[in-house]
């Protein structure tokens, strides 16, 4: 594994999260209400009973399920869940523990819960897809974003390549950024709202050699071994299982293909979980290297773009560049063959 640390403090990206602007609290509350309603419907319980004071075992169990889903899908804090369900946060803590214990003890229960969760996934996708326009606004308001994009262009280089896969394409920004570098571009996203914005953006920018499609990063609707470059830009921190997402994306790369992952370095902005659906507060280089290696790729470089004037809400952006080693291995073998078929030793040949 090659791991080159590139640190360019002069190239910065500063994102200052403005809480009311990005995730209005009432958006979270609306989504929470939807989840609670769905749980009540699926468990055939009256909503008033679910939110009321009856404490029978059955009602309590349904409440615990609602608590679990609010926590898992919307990443709400204990007090926020308590508020949504008219409960004290300590009751929420007890409820979450009960569900965790039952998941371990009862496979049928775990399966049913997984089913309800997957039904709610659609609502969770809607939850952050509402940020589509905000995301673009934030980008344009922060001039340092250009430094990240500049760095991405430098890392990919000037050589033209055949195909680009942009996973979690959102507004299609990466497809536009690299539009002069690839012949065919494909963007995948699980949010129809985001895809609508992406299509409009691609039309407006005349990026006719890129298309966007609905799809899930965990079940990509693309052929294996087919892309020269894949990009996962600011997506992993929204996912429950980012390591698996890295593995799935790596499978789409053809031998020698490159993967660019762009996300935040570890940070402590807890409110992003509640207010902006973040599931992870950034990623360390150690963790990302492990995931990249598990996905069968070689880590080529890590770049940290730290904020110029760090303040409480400014985040450092990390860029991890990895490569599928298969073509390189083939090249090495061919070189070995070539060397052994001559009378020169490897050193002389070099
Ligand atoms: C914050 S946006 C980033 C968009 C874009 N990559 C960019 O940086 O401009 C995150 C995107 O990931 C998408 N996403 C989240 N989970 C996904 C999944 N499981 N499969 C595909 N896309 C997903 C969301 O719909 C959203 O468009």
CSV table of C-alpha atoms and ligand atoms in Angstrom, one decimal:
chain,number,residue,atom,x,y,z
A,1,UNK,CA,0.0,0.0,0.0
A,2,UNK,CA,1.4,3.4,-0.9
A,3,UNK,CA,0.4,6.1,1.5
A,4,UNK,CA,1.6,9.6,0.7
A,5,UNK,CA,0.5,12.4,3.0
A,6,UNK,CA,0.0,15.6,1.1
A,7,UNK,CA,-0.8,18.5,3.3
A,8,UNK,CA,-1.5,21.9,1.8
A,9,UNK,CA,-2.7,24.3,4.4
A,10,UNK,CA,-3.0,27.0,1.7
A,11,UNK,CA,-5.8,25.1,0.0
A,12,UNK,CA,-8.8,25.2,2.2
A,13,UNK,CA,-12.4,24.4,2.3
A,14,UNK,CA,-14.5,26.0,4.9
A,15,UNK,CA,-18.0,24.9,5.5
A,16,UNK,CA,-19.7,26.8,8.2
A,17,UNK,CA,-22.9,25.0,9.1
A,18,UNK,CA,-25.6,27.5,9.7
A,19,UNK,CA,-28.1,25.5,11.8
A,20,UNK,CA,-31.4,27.2,10.9
A,21,UNK,CA,-30.4,27.4,7.3
A,22,UNK,CA,-29.4,23.8,6.8
A,23,UNK,CA,-31.7,21.8,8.9
A,24,UNK,CA,-34.7,23.7,10.2
A,25,UNK,CA,-35.7,21.9,13.4
A,26,UNK,CA,-39.3,21.6,12.3
A,27,UNK,CA,-38.1,19.5,9.3
A,28,UNK,CA,-36.7,16.9,11.7
A,29,UNK,CA,-39.9,17.1,13.7
A,30,UNK,CA,-42.0,16.5,10.6
A,31,UNK,CA,-40.0,13.5,9.6
A,32,UNK,CA,-40.2,12.2,13.2
A,33,UNK,CA,-44.0,12.5,13.1
A,34,UNK,CA,-44.0,10.5,9.9
A,35,UNK,CA,-41.9,7.7,11.5
A,36,UNK,CA,-44.1,7.7,14.6
A,37,UNK,CA,-47.3,7.5,12.5
A,38,UNK,CA,-45.9,4.7,10.4
A,39,UNK,CA,-45.0,2.7,13.5
A,40,UNK,CA,-48.5,3.2,15.0
A,41,UNK,CA,-50.1,2.1,11.7
A,42,UNK,CA,-47.8,-0.9,11.3
A,43,UNK,CA,-48.4,-2.0,14.9
A,44,UNK,CA,-52.2,-1.2,14.7
A,45,UNK,CA,-52.0,1.1,17.6
A,46,UNK,CA,-53.9,4.4,17.9
A,47,UNK,CA,-51.5,7.4,17.7
A,48,UNK,CA,-53.0,9.0,20.8
A,49,UNK,CA,-52.3,5.8,22.7
A,50,UNK,CA,-48.7,5.6,21.5
A,51,UNK,CA,-48.1,9.2,22.6
A,52,UNK,CA,-50.3,9.0,25.8
A,53,UNK,CA,-49.8,7.6,29.2
A,54,UNK,CA,-50.9,4.0,29.0
A,55,UNK,CA,-48.1,1.8,30.2
A,56,UNK,CA,-49.1,-1.8,29.2
A,57,UNK,CA,-46.4,-4.0,28.0
A,58,UNK,CA,-47.7,-4.0,24.4
A,59,UNK,CA,-47.9,-0.2,24.2
A,60,UNK,CA,-44.4,0.2,25.8
A,61,UNK,CA,-43.0,-2.2,23.2
A,62,UNK,CA,-44.4,-0.2,20.3
A,63,UNK,CA,-43.0,3.0,21.8
A,64,UNK,CA,-39.5,1.3,22.1
A,65,UNK,CA,-39.7,0.4,18.4
A,66,UNK,CA,-40.5,4.1,17.6
A,67,UNK,CA,-37.6,5.2,19.8
A,68,UNK,CA,-35.3,2.8,18.1
A,69,UNK,CA,-36.3,4.0,14.6
A,70,UNK,CA,-36.1,7.7,15.4
A,71,UNK,CA,-32.6,7.0,16.7
A,72,UNK,CA,-31.4,4.8,13.9
A,73,UNK,CA,-33.1,6.6,10.9
A,74,UNK,CA,-33.1,10.2,11.9
A,75,UNK,CA,-30.2,10.1,14.4
A,76,UNK,CA,-32.2,12.1,16.9
A,77,UNK,CA,-30.8,12.7,20.3
A,78,UNK,CA,-32.4,11.1,23.4
A,79,UNK,CA,-34.1,14.4,24.5
A,80,UNK,CA,-35.3,15.0,21.0
A,81,UNK,CA,-36.8,11.5,20.8
A,82,UNK,CA,-38.3,12.0,24.3
A,83,UNK,CA,-39.9,15.3,23.1
A,84,UNK,CA,-41.4,13.7,20.0
A,85,UNK,CA,-42.9,10.8,22.0
A,86,UNK,CA,-43.9,12.8,25.2
A,87,UNK,CA,-41.4,10.8,27.2
A,88,UNK,CA,-38.5,11.7,29.5
A,89,UNK,CA,-35.1,11.1,27.9
A,90,UNK,CA,-34.2,8.4,30.6
A,91,UNK,CA,-37.3,6.4,29.4
A,92,UNK,CA,-35.9,6.7,25.9
A,93,UNK,CA,-32.6,5.3,27.1
A,94,UNK,CA,-34.3,2.3,28.7
A,95,UNK,CA,-36.4,1.8,25.5
A,96,UNK,CA,-33.4,1.8,23.2
A,97,UNK,CA,-31.6,-0.7,25.5
A,98,UNK,CA,-34.6,-3.0,25.5
A,99,UNK,CA,-34.8,-3.1,21.7
A,100,UNK,CA,-31.1,-3.7,21.4
A,101,UNK,CA,-31.4,-6.7,23.8
A,102,UNK,CA,-34.4,-8.1,22.0
A,103,UNK,CA,-32.7,-7.8,18.6
A,104,UNK,CA,-29.9,-10.0,19.9
A,105,UNK,CA,-32.3,-12.5,21.7
A,106,UNK,CA,-35.0,-12.8,19.1
A,107,UNK,CA,-34.2,-13.3,15.4
A,108,UNK,CA,-37.9,-13.0,14.3
A,109,UNK,CA,-38.2,-9.7,16.1
A,110,UNK,CA,-34.9,-8.5,14.5
A,111,UNK,CA,-36.2,-9.4,11.1
A,112,UNK,CA,-39.5,-7.6,11.6
A,113,UNK,CA,-37.7,-4.5,12.8
A,114,UNK,CA,-35.4,-4.6,9.8
A,115,UNK,CA,-38.5,-4.7,7.6
A,116,UNK,CA,-40.0,-1.6,9.2
A,117,UNK,CA,-36.6,0.1,9.0
A,118,UNK,CA,-36.3,-0.6,5.2
A,119,UNK,CA,-39.8,0.9,4.7
A,120,UNK,CA,-38.6,3.9,6.6
A,121,UNK,CA,-35.4,4.2,4.6
A,122,UNK,CA,-37.4,6.0,1.9
A,123,UNK,CA,-38.5,8.6,4.4
A,124,UNK,CA,-34.9,8.9,5.6
A,125,UNK,CA,-33.8,9.5,2.0
A,126,UNK,CA,-36.4,12.3,1.7
A,127,UNK,CA,-35.1,13.7,4.9
A,128,UNK,CA,-31.7,14.7,3.5
A,129,UNK,CA,-32.7,15.0,-0.1
A,130,UNK,CA,-34.5,18.2,1.1
A,131,UNK,CA,-31.0,19.6,1.4
A,132,UNK,CA,-30.4,19.5,-2.3
A,133,UNK,CA,-30.6,23.2,-2.9
A,134,UNK,CA,-29.0,24.2,0.4
A,135,UNK,CA,-26.0,22.0,-0.5
A,136,UNK,CA,-25.3,23.9,-3.7
A,137,UNK,CA,-25.9,27.2,-2.0
A,138,UNK,CA,-23.3,26.4,0.7
A,139,UNK,CA,-20.8,25.4,-2.0
A,140,UNK,CA,-21.2,28.7,-3.9
A,141,UNK,CA,-21.0,30.8,-0.7
A,142,UNK,CA,-17.7,29.4,0.3
A,143,UNK,CA,-14.9,30.3,-2.1
A,144,UNK,CA,-12.6,27.8,-0.5
A,145,UNK,CA,-14.7,25.0,-2.1
A,146,UNK,CA,-12.8,25.9,-5.3
A,147,UNK,CA,-9.6,24.7,-3.6
A,148,UNK,CA,-11.1,21.2,-3.0
A,149,UNK,CA,-12.3,21.0,-6.6
A,150,UNK,CA,-8.9,22.2,-7.8
A,151,UNK,CA,-7.2,19.5,-5.7
A,152,UNK,CA,-9.5,16.9,-7.1
A,153,UNK,CA,-8.7,17.9,-10.7
A,154,UNK,CA,-5.0,17.8,-9.9
A,155,UNK,CA,-5.3,14.4,-8.3
A,156,UNK,CA,-7.1,13.0,-11.4
A,157,UNK,CA,-4.6,14.6,-13.8
A,158,UNK,CA,-5.0,15.8,-17.3
A,159,UNK,CA,-5.1,12.5,-19.1
A,160,UNK,CA,-8.5,11.8,-20.6
A,161,UNK,CA,-10.2,8.6,-19.4
A,162,UNK,CA,-13.2,6.6,-20.6
A,163,UNK,CA,-15.8,6.4,-17.8
A,164,UNK,CA,-16.6,8.2,-14.5
A,165,UNK,CA,-19.0,6.9,-11.8
A,166,UNK,CA,-20.2,9.4,-9.3
A,167,UNK,CA,-21.9,7.6,-6.4
A,168,UNK,CA,-24.4,9.7,-4.4
A,169,UNK,CA,-24.2,12.3,-7.2
A,170,UNK,CA,-26.6,14.7,-5.5
A,171,UNK,CA,-26.8,17.8,-7.7
A,172,UNK,CA,-24.4,16.2,-10.2
A,173,UNK,CA,-21.5,18.6,-9.3
A,174,UNK,CA,-18.7,16.0,-9.7
A,175,UNK,CA,-20.1,15.0,-13.1
A,176,UNK,CA,-19.8,18.7,-14.1
A,177,UNK,CA,-16.4,19.2,-12.5
A,178,UNK,CA,-14.8,16.3,-14.4
A,179,UNK,CA,-16.8,16.8,-17.6
A,180,UNK,CA,-13.7,17.5,-19.8
A,181,UNK,CA,-11.9,14.5,-18.5
A,182,UNK,CA,-14.2,11.6,-19.2
A,183,UNK,CA,-16.0,10.2,-22.3
A,184,UNK,CA,-19.1,8.8,-20.4
A,185,UNK,CA,-20.3,9.8,-17.0
A,186,UNK,CA,-22.8,8.1,-14.8
A,187,UNK,CA,-24.2,9.5,-11.6
A,188,UNK,CA,-26.2,7.3,-9.1
A,189,UNK,CA,-28.4,8.6,-6.3
A,190,UNK,CA,-31.1,7.2,-4.1
A,191,UNK,CA,-33.0,10.5,-3.9
A,192,UNK,CA,-35.4,11.4,-6.8
A,193,UNK,CA,-35.3,15.0,-5.6
A,194,UNK,CA,-31.6,15.2,-5.9
A,195,UNK,CA,-31.7,13.5,-9.3
A,196,UNK,CA,-34.1,16.1,-10.6
A,197,UNK,CA,-31.8,18.9,-9.6
A,198,UNK,CA,-28.8,17.0,-11.1
A,199,UNK,CA,-30.6,16.6,-14.4
A,200,UNK,CA,-31.4,20.3,-14.6
A,201,UNK,CA,-27.8,21.2,-13.7
A,202,UNK,CA,-26.4,18.8,-16.3
A,203,UNK,CA,-28.7,20.2,-19.0
A,204,UNK,CA,-27.9,23.8,-18.0
A,205,UNK,CA,-24.1,23.1,-18.2
A,206,UNK,CA,-24.4,21.2,-21.5
A,207,UNK,CA,-23.0,18.0,-19.9
A,208,UNK,CA,-24.6,15.8,-22.4
A,209,UNK,CA,-22.2,12.9,-22.1
A,210,UNK,CA,-23.3,12.2,-18.5
A,211,UNK,CA,-26.5,10.6,-17.3
A,212,UNK,CA,-27.9,10.2,-13.8
A,213,UNK,CA,-29.8,7.2,-12.5
A,214,UNK,CA,-31.8,6.2,-9.5
A,215,UNK,CA,-29.9,3.6,-7.4
A,216,UNK,CA,-28.5,2.6,-4.1
A,217,UNK,CA,-24.8,2.6,-3.3
A,218,UNK,CA,-25.2,-0.8,-1.7
A,219,UNK,CA,-26.7,-2.3,-4.9
A,220,UNK,CA,-25.3,-0.2,-7.7
A,221,UNK,CA,-27.1,-0.5,-11.0
A,222,UNK,CA,-23.9,-0.6,-13.0
A,223,UNK,CA,-21.7,-3.4,-14.3
A,224,UNK,CA,-18.7,-4.6,-12.2
A,225,UNK,CA,-15.3,-3.9,-13.5
A,226,UNK,CA,-16.5,-1.1,-15.8
A,227,UNK,CA,-15.3,2.3,-14.6
A,228,UNK,CA,-12.0,4.1,-14.9
A,229,UNK,CA,-12.7,6.5,-12.1
A,230,UNK,CA,-15.3,6.4,-9.3
A,231,UNK,CA,-16.0,9.4,-7.0
A,232,UNK,CA,-17.8,9.3,-3.6
A,233,UNK,CA,-18.1,13.0,-2.6
A,234,UNK,CA,-19.6,13.8,0.8
A,235,UNK,CA,-21.8,10.8,0.9
A,236,UNK,CA,-20.2,8.3,3.3
A,237,UNK,CA,-21.0,10.3,6.5
A,238,UNK,CA,-24.7,9.8,5.7
A,239,UNK,CA,-24.5,6.0,5.6
A,240,UNK,CA,-25.0,3.3,8.2
A,241,UNK,CA,-22.3,1.1,6.7
A,242,UNK,CA,-19.7,3.2,4.9
A,243,UNK,CA,-17.2,0.4,4.8
A,244,UNK,CA,-19.6,-1.7,2.7
A,245,UNK,CA,-20.3,1.3,0.4
A,246,UNK,CA,-16.5,1.6,-0.2
A,247,UNK,CA,-16.4,-2.1,-1.1
A,248,UNK,CA,-19.4,-1.9,-3.4
A,249,UNK,CA,-18.0,1.1,-5.2
A,250,UNK,CA,-14.6,-0.5,-5.6
A,251,UNK,CA,-16.3,-3.5,-7.4
A,252,UNK,CA,-17.4,-1.1,-10.1
A,253,UNK,CA,-13.8,-0.2,-10.9
A,254,UNK,CA,-12.0,-1.8,-13.8
A,255,UNK,CA,-8.5,-3.1,-13.3
A,256,UNK,CA,-6.3,-0.1,-12.6
A,257,UNK,CA,-9.3,2.1,-11.9
A,258,UNK,CA,-9.1,4.9,-9.4
A,259,UNK,CA,-11.4,5.8,-6.5
A,260,UNK,CA,-11.7,9.3,-5.0
A,261,UNK,CA,-13.4,9.5,-1.6
A,262,UNK,CA,-14.0,13.0,-0.3
A,263,UNK,CA,-15.4,13.4,3.2
A,264,UNK,CA,-14.7,15.2,6.5
A,265,UNK,CA,-11.9,14.4,8.9
A,266,UNK,CA,-13.0,13.5,12.4
A,267,UNK,CA,-14.9,16.4,14.1
A,268,UNK,CA,-17.1,17.0,17.0
A,269,UNK,CA,-20.1,18.8,15.6
A,270,UNK,CA,-22.7,16.6,17.3
A,271,UNK,CA,-25.6,18.8,16.1
A,272,UNK,CA,-25.0,17.6,12.5
A,273,UNK,CA,-26.4,14.2,13.5
A,274,UNK,CA,-29.6,15.7,14.7
A,275,UNK,CA,-30.0,18.5,12.3
A,276,UNK,CA,-28.4,17.3,9.1
A,277,UNK,CA,-28.8,13.5,9.2
A,278,UNK,CA,-25.0,12.9,9.5
A,279,UNK,CA,-24.4,9.4,10.8
A,280,UNK,CA,-20.7,9.7,11.2
A,281,UNK,CA,-18.7,12.7,12.4
A,282,UNK,CA,-15.9,12.4,9.9
A,283,UNK,CA,-13.4,9.6,9.2
A,284,UNK,CA,-9.9,9.0,10.4
A,285,UNK,CA,-7.2,8.1,7.9
A,286,UNK,CA,-6.6,4.9,9.7
A,287,UNK,CA,-10.2,3.8,9.4
A,288,UNK,CA,-10.5,4.8,5.7
A,289,UNK,CA,-7.2,3.1,4.8
A,290,UNK,CA,-8.5,-0.1,6.4
A,291,UNK,CA,-11.7,0.1,4.4
A,292,UNK,CA,-9.9,0.8,1.2
A,293,UNK,CA,-7.6,-2.1,1.8
A,294,UNK,CA,-10.5,-4.4,2.6
A,295,UNK,CA,-12.1,-3.3,-0.7
A,296,UNK,CA,-9.0,-4.7,-2.5
A,297,UNK,CA,-7.6,-1.3,-3.4
A,298,UNK,CA,-4.3,0.4,-2.8
A,299,UNK,CA,-4.3,3.8,-1.0
A,300,UNK,CA,-2.3,6.2,-3.2
A,301,UNK,CA,-2.6,9.5,-1.4
A,302,UNK,CA,-4.4,11.3,1.4
A,303,UNK,CA,-4.9,15.1,1.3
A,304,UNK,CA,-6.2,17.2,4.2
A,305,UNK,CA,-7.7,20.5,3.4
A,306,UNK,CA,-7.9,22.3,6.7
A,307,UNK,CA,-9.8,25.5,7.3
A,308,UNK,CA,-7.8,28.6,7.0
A,309,UNK,CA,-9.2,30.2,10.1
A,310,UNK,CA,-10.5,27.3,12.1
A,311,UNK,CA,-13.5,28.2,14.2
A,312,UNK,CA,-16.0,26.0,16.0
A,313,UNK,CA,-18.0,25.1,12.9
A,314,UNK,CA,-15.3,24.8,10.2
A,315,UNK,CA,-14.4,21.4,9.1
A,316,UNK,CA,-11.4,19.8,7.5
A,317,UNK,CA,-12.0,18.0,4.3
A,318,UNK,CA,-10.0,14.8,3.5
A,319,UNK,CA,-9.5,13.3,0.1
A,320,UNK,CA,-8.4,9.7,-0.2
A,321,UNK,CA,-7.2,8.5,-3.6
A,322,UNK,CA,-7.1,4.7,-4.1
A,323,UNK,CA,-6.4,2.5,-7.0
A,324,UNK,CA,-7.4,-1.0,-8.1
A,325,UNK,CA,-4.0,-2.9,-8.2
A,326,UNK,CA,-5.0,-5.5,-10.8
A,327,UNK,CA,-3.7,-3.8,-13.9
A,328,UNK,CA,-0.6,-2.8,-12.1
A,329,UNK,CA,0.0,-6.3,-11.0
A,330,UNK,CA,-0.4,-7.5,-14.6
A,331,UNK,CA,2.0,-4.8,-15.7
A,332,UNK,CA,4.5,-5.9,-13.0
A,333,UNK,CA,4.2,-9.5,-14.1
A,334,UNK,CA,4.7,-8.5,-17.8
A,335,UNK,CA,7.8,-6.5,-16.8
A,336,UNK,CA,9.1,-9.5,-14.8
A,337,UNK,CA,8.6,-11.7,-17.9
A,338,UNK,CA,10.3,-9.2,-20.1
A,339,UNK,CA,13.2,-9.0,-17.7
A,340,UNK,CA,13.6,-12.7,-17.2
A,341,UNK,CA,13.5,-13.2,-21.0
A,342,UNK,CA,16.6,-11.0,-21.4
A,343,UNK,CA,20.1,-11.7,-20.1
A,344,UNK,CA,20.0,-8.5,-18.1
A,345,UNK,CA,19.3,-8.5,-14.4
A,346,UNK,CA,16.4,-6.4,-13.1
A,347,UNK,CA,18.9,-3.7,-11.8
A,348,UNK,CA,20.7,-3.5,-15.1
A,349,UNK,CA,17.4,-3.3,-16.9
A,350,UNK,CA,16.3,-0.3,-14.8
B,1,LIG,C1,-24.8,15.7,0.6
B,1,LIG,S1,-25.1,14.9,-0.9
B,1,LIG,C2,-23.6,15.0,-1.8
B,1,LIG,C3,-23.9,15.1,-3.2
B,1,LIG,C4,-22.7,15.2,-4.1
B,1,LIG,N1,-21.8,14.0,-4.1
B,1,LIG,C5,-21.9,16.4,-3.8
B,1,LIG,O1,-21.0,16.4,-3.0
B,1,LIG,O2,-22.3,17.5,-4.3
B,1,LIG,C6,-25.2,13.2,-0.4
B,1,LIG,C7,-25.9,12.4,-1.5
B,1,LIG,O3,-25.8,11.0,-1.2
B,1,LIG,C8,-27.1,10.5,-1.6
B,1,LIG,N2,-27.2,9.2,-0.9
B,1,LIG,C9,-27.4,8.9,0.4
B,1,LIG,N3,-27.5,7.6,0.6
B,1,LIG,C10,-27.4,7.0,-0.6
B,1,LIG,C11,-27.4,5.6,-1.0
B,1,LIG,N4,-27.6,4.7,-0.1
B,1,LIG,N5,-27.3,5.4,-2.3
B,1,LIG,C12,-27.1,6.4,-3.2
B,1,LIG,N6,-27.1,7.7,-2.9
B,1,LIG,C13,-27.2,8.0,-1.6
B,1,LIG,C14,-28.1,11.5,-1.1
B,1,LIG,O4,-29.3,11.3,-1.8
B,1,LIG,C15,-27.4,12.8,-1.5
B,1,LIG,O5,-27.8,13.2,-2.8
